[in-house]
XYZ file of C-alpha atoms in Angstrom:
223
model
C 11.911 -10.822 12.553
C 11.165 -9.064 9.263
C 8.008 -9.844 7.302
C 7.150 -8.695 3.789
C 3.377 -8.309 3.477
C 2.306 -8.340 -0.184
C -1.257 -7.036 -0.048
C -3.040 -4.365 -2.116
C -5.951 -3.940 0.341
C -4.652 -0.975 2.342
C -7.106 -1.442 5.215
C -6.105 -5.070 5.692
C -2.417 -4.270 5.216
C -2.543 -1.498 7.824
C -4.403 -3.741 10.266
C -1.979 -6.636 9.895
C 1.018 -4.305 10.144
C -0.332 -3.002 13.445
C -1.174 -6.422 14.882
C 2.073 -8.082 13.830
C 4.031 -5.052 14.972
C 2.547 -5.446 18.447
C 3.814 -9.041 18.394
C 7.335 -7.773 17.746
C 7.583 -8.279 13.991
C 8.881 -5.583 11.640
C 6.486 -5.452 8.682
C 7.158 -3.960 5.257
C 4.095 -3.663 3.033
C 4.113 -4.095 -0.742
C 0.896 -3.081 -2.576
C 1.914 -4.660 -5.891
C 3.902 -7.531 -7.329
C 6.531 -5.215 -8.823
C 7.063 -3.471 -5.491
C 7.353 -6.815 -3.733
C 9.778 -8.188 -6.307
C 12.022 -5.133 -5.933
C 11.953 -5.429 -2.135
C 12.839 -9.130 -2.287
C 15.778 -8.409 -4.593
C 17.247 -5.654 -2.439
C 16.333 -6.567 1.138
C 16.418 -9.556 3.463
C 13.188 -10.834 4.995
C 12.481 -13.786 7.276
C 9.041 -14.501 5.789
C 6.609 -13.240 3.132
C 2.816 -13.128 3.327
C 1.435 -13.112 -0.227
C -1.971 -12.258 -1.644
C -2.693 -13.902 -4.996
C -4.901 -11.164 -6.445
C -2.409 -8.349 -6.993
C -3.175 -5.392 -9.306
C -0.219 -5.882 -11.670
C 0.466 -9.623 -11.670
C -0.746 -12.907 -10.260
C 0.717 -13.731 -6.845
C 1.634 -17.180 -8.166
C 3.728 -15.549 -10.887
C 5.632 -13.569 -8.260
C 6.096 -16.796 -6.318
C 7.325 -18.615 -9.430
C 9.910 -15.909 -10.122
C 11.030 -15.960 -6.498
C 11.653 -19.705 -6.518
C 13.312 -19.534 -9.948
C 15.954 -17.300 -8.330
C 16.494 -20.006 -5.668
C 15.150 -17.726 -2.938
C 14.012 -20.049 -0.138
C 12.212 -17.476 2.031
C 9.083 -19.012 3.617
C 5.938 -17.815 1.827
C 2.491 -17.922 3.381
C -0.249 -17.341 0.816
C -3.145 -15.337 2.287
C -5.973 -15.048 -0.223
C -9.714 -15.060 -0.761
C -9.333 -17.839 -3.334
C -10.546 -21.012 -1.695
C -10.771 -23.346 -4.710
C -8.795 -26.566 -4.459
C -7.070 -25.775 -7.782
C -5.749 -22.491 -6.385
C -4.420 -24.205 -3.267
C -2.677 -26.868 -5.321
C -1.236 -24.299 -7.725
C 0.092 -22.135 -4.893
C 1.776 -25.046 -3.147
C 3.168 -26.502 -6.376
C 4.724 -23.163 -7.285
C 6.525 -22.907 -3.968
C 4.233 -21.658 -1.198
C 5.001 -23.088 2.238
C 1.487 -22.570 3.599
C -1.923 -21.430 2.351
C -4.642 -19.575 4.275
C -8.021 -18.375 3.046
C -9.628 -15.042 3.940
C -11.406 -14.367 6.219
C -9.001 -15.774 8.793
C -8.375 -15.857 12.518
C -5.460 -13.680 13.642
C -4.360 -16.223 16.236
C -4.112 -18.921 13.593
C -2.188 -16.595 11.279
C 0.360 -15.818 14.005
C 0.658 -19.505 14.876
C 1.353 -20.367 11.245
C 3.892 -17.541 10.944
C 5.720 -18.813 13.997
C 5.663 -22.393 12.696
C 7.218 -21.329 9.383
C 9.903 -19.270 11.115
C 10.637 -22.123 13.516
C 11.000 -24.499 10.577
C 13.292 -22.090 8.727
C 15.652 -21.621 11.648
C 16.092 -25.250 12.530
C 12.977 -25.975 14.584
C 14.074 -23.859 17.496
C 11.886 -22.869 20.402
C 14.740 -21.528 22.466
C 18.224 -20.455 21.478
C 20.971 -20.574 24.095
C 24.482 -19.142 23.986
C 26.411 -18.989 27.246
C 23.893 -18.112 29.948
C 21.761 -16.166 27.488
C 18.476 -17.753 26.343
C 16.195 -16.385 23.622
C 12.584 -17.587 23.794
C 11.609 -17.140 20.147
C 7.916 -17.794 20.678
C 7.455 -15.156 23.366
C 10.267 -12.947 22.030
C 11.921 -12.747 25.427
C 15.545 -12.820 26.531
C 16.409 -14.571 29.776
C 19.491 -15.155 31.913
C 19.254 -17.738 34.694
C 15.469 -17.573 34.439
C 15.329 -13.789 34.777
C 14.198 -11.538 31.891
C 16.586 -9.028 30.352
C 15.112 -5.639 29.504
C 16.282 -4.235 26.173
C 15.024 -1.558 23.824
C 13.231 -2.778 20.692
C 16.260 -2.094 18.517
C 18.720 -3.649 20.946
C 16.516 -6.742 20.959
C 16.411 -6.747 17.154
C 20.201 -6.626 16.893
C 20.675 -9.367 19.478
C 17.992 -11.560 17.916
C 19.737 -11.365 14.531
C 23.066 -12.299 16.093
C 21.613 -15.138 18.172
C 19.733 -16.711 15.270
C 22.990 -16.761 13.323
C 25.258 -17.486 16.320
C 28.713 -18.526 15.207
C 28.264 -16.850 11.812
C 29.003 -13.309 10.688
C 26.006 -10.996 10.311
C 26.602 -7.958 8.116
C 25.752 -4.387 9.087
C 23.416 -4.199 6.091
C 21.438 -7.219 7.283
C 21.133 -5.763 10.778
C 20.090 -2.376 9.394
C 17.389 -3.981 7.260
C 15.994 -5.863 10.264
C 15.748 -2.658 12.281
C 14.510 -0.267 9.608
C 10.840 0.653 9.603
C 9.214 1.994 6.460
C 11.519 4.465 4.732
C 13.559 5.129 7.854
C 17.186 4.171 7.382
C 19.607 3.215 10.118
C 23.202 4.325 9.666
C 26.382 2.423 10.481
C 27.071 4.681 13.462
C 23.731 3.832 15.068
C 24.368 0.111 14.669
C 27.799 0.495 16.227
C 26.189 2.208 19.229
C 23.766 -0.687 19.733
C 26.569 -3.234 19.345
C 28.672 -1.355 21.904
C 25.810 -1.320 24.434
C 25.046 -5.000 23.916
C 28.678 -6.071 24.019
C 29.164 -4.561 27.471
C 26.042 -6.265 28.843
C 26.463 -9.647 27.158
C 30.026 -10.182 28.388
C 28.698 -10.720 31.911
C 26.451 -13.525 30.572
C 29.202 -15.582 28.941
C 28.552 -14.197 25.457
C 31.006 -12.377 23.217
C 30.174 -10.131 20.243
C 33.168 -9.874 17.922
C 33.666 -7.349 15.139
C 34.841 -8.988 11.917
C 36.401 -6.049 10.110
C 34.827 -5.339 6.750
C 32.191 -8.052 7.159
C 30.048 -7.488 10.260
C 29.565 -9.006 13.699
C 29.708 -12.487 15.154
C 28.140 -13.694 18.414
C 29.634 -16.701 20.206
C 30.085 -18.228 23.622
C 32.902 -16.606 25.552
C 35.191 -19.523 26.375
C 37.164 -17.249 28.718
C 34.035 -16.029 30.517
């Protein structure tokens, strides 16, 4: 899962990036509203964490622009502003949740998971064929036994499972797997797809290539 963290406090941003990274999230940090707006226009994220006190614009203004473009990404406001008026303003302008600093990391992660669960249909587990994805613990299982995958293999499979039955483009997969300025080429994605395809076929899951569009994961009716 990809998170955009819009936060100009570098110490806090680095700390949250580390903590959320250990929980399996891929975090992109944006130190300003303009940087965040550019990232949201050019990349796909599963959730945004937004500070209101940004150096170049109000966080609520960024939120207003985001919703004006009909972007429905879940937004969790994380701010030191605890006034009732600020809470109301943030929610009225399109925030999905509002937390005040200082905060408890466990609560933050619980709220992140709740927003992601709500976005993807209230799932706790996703099942295709014999393959089960436990989204809360970020674990893949087959017949109750865990499947060991590399971080990037897991990221590819997670993207395909969340959108099972629908085509996922190479660009979307590459964005989910990229960290910082590191880019992932088409050839690398094809390698991961090839590895996963061979393993998933034994679990009643098929990964199809839709030429010119991307990849589609579905139950193998012949398996």
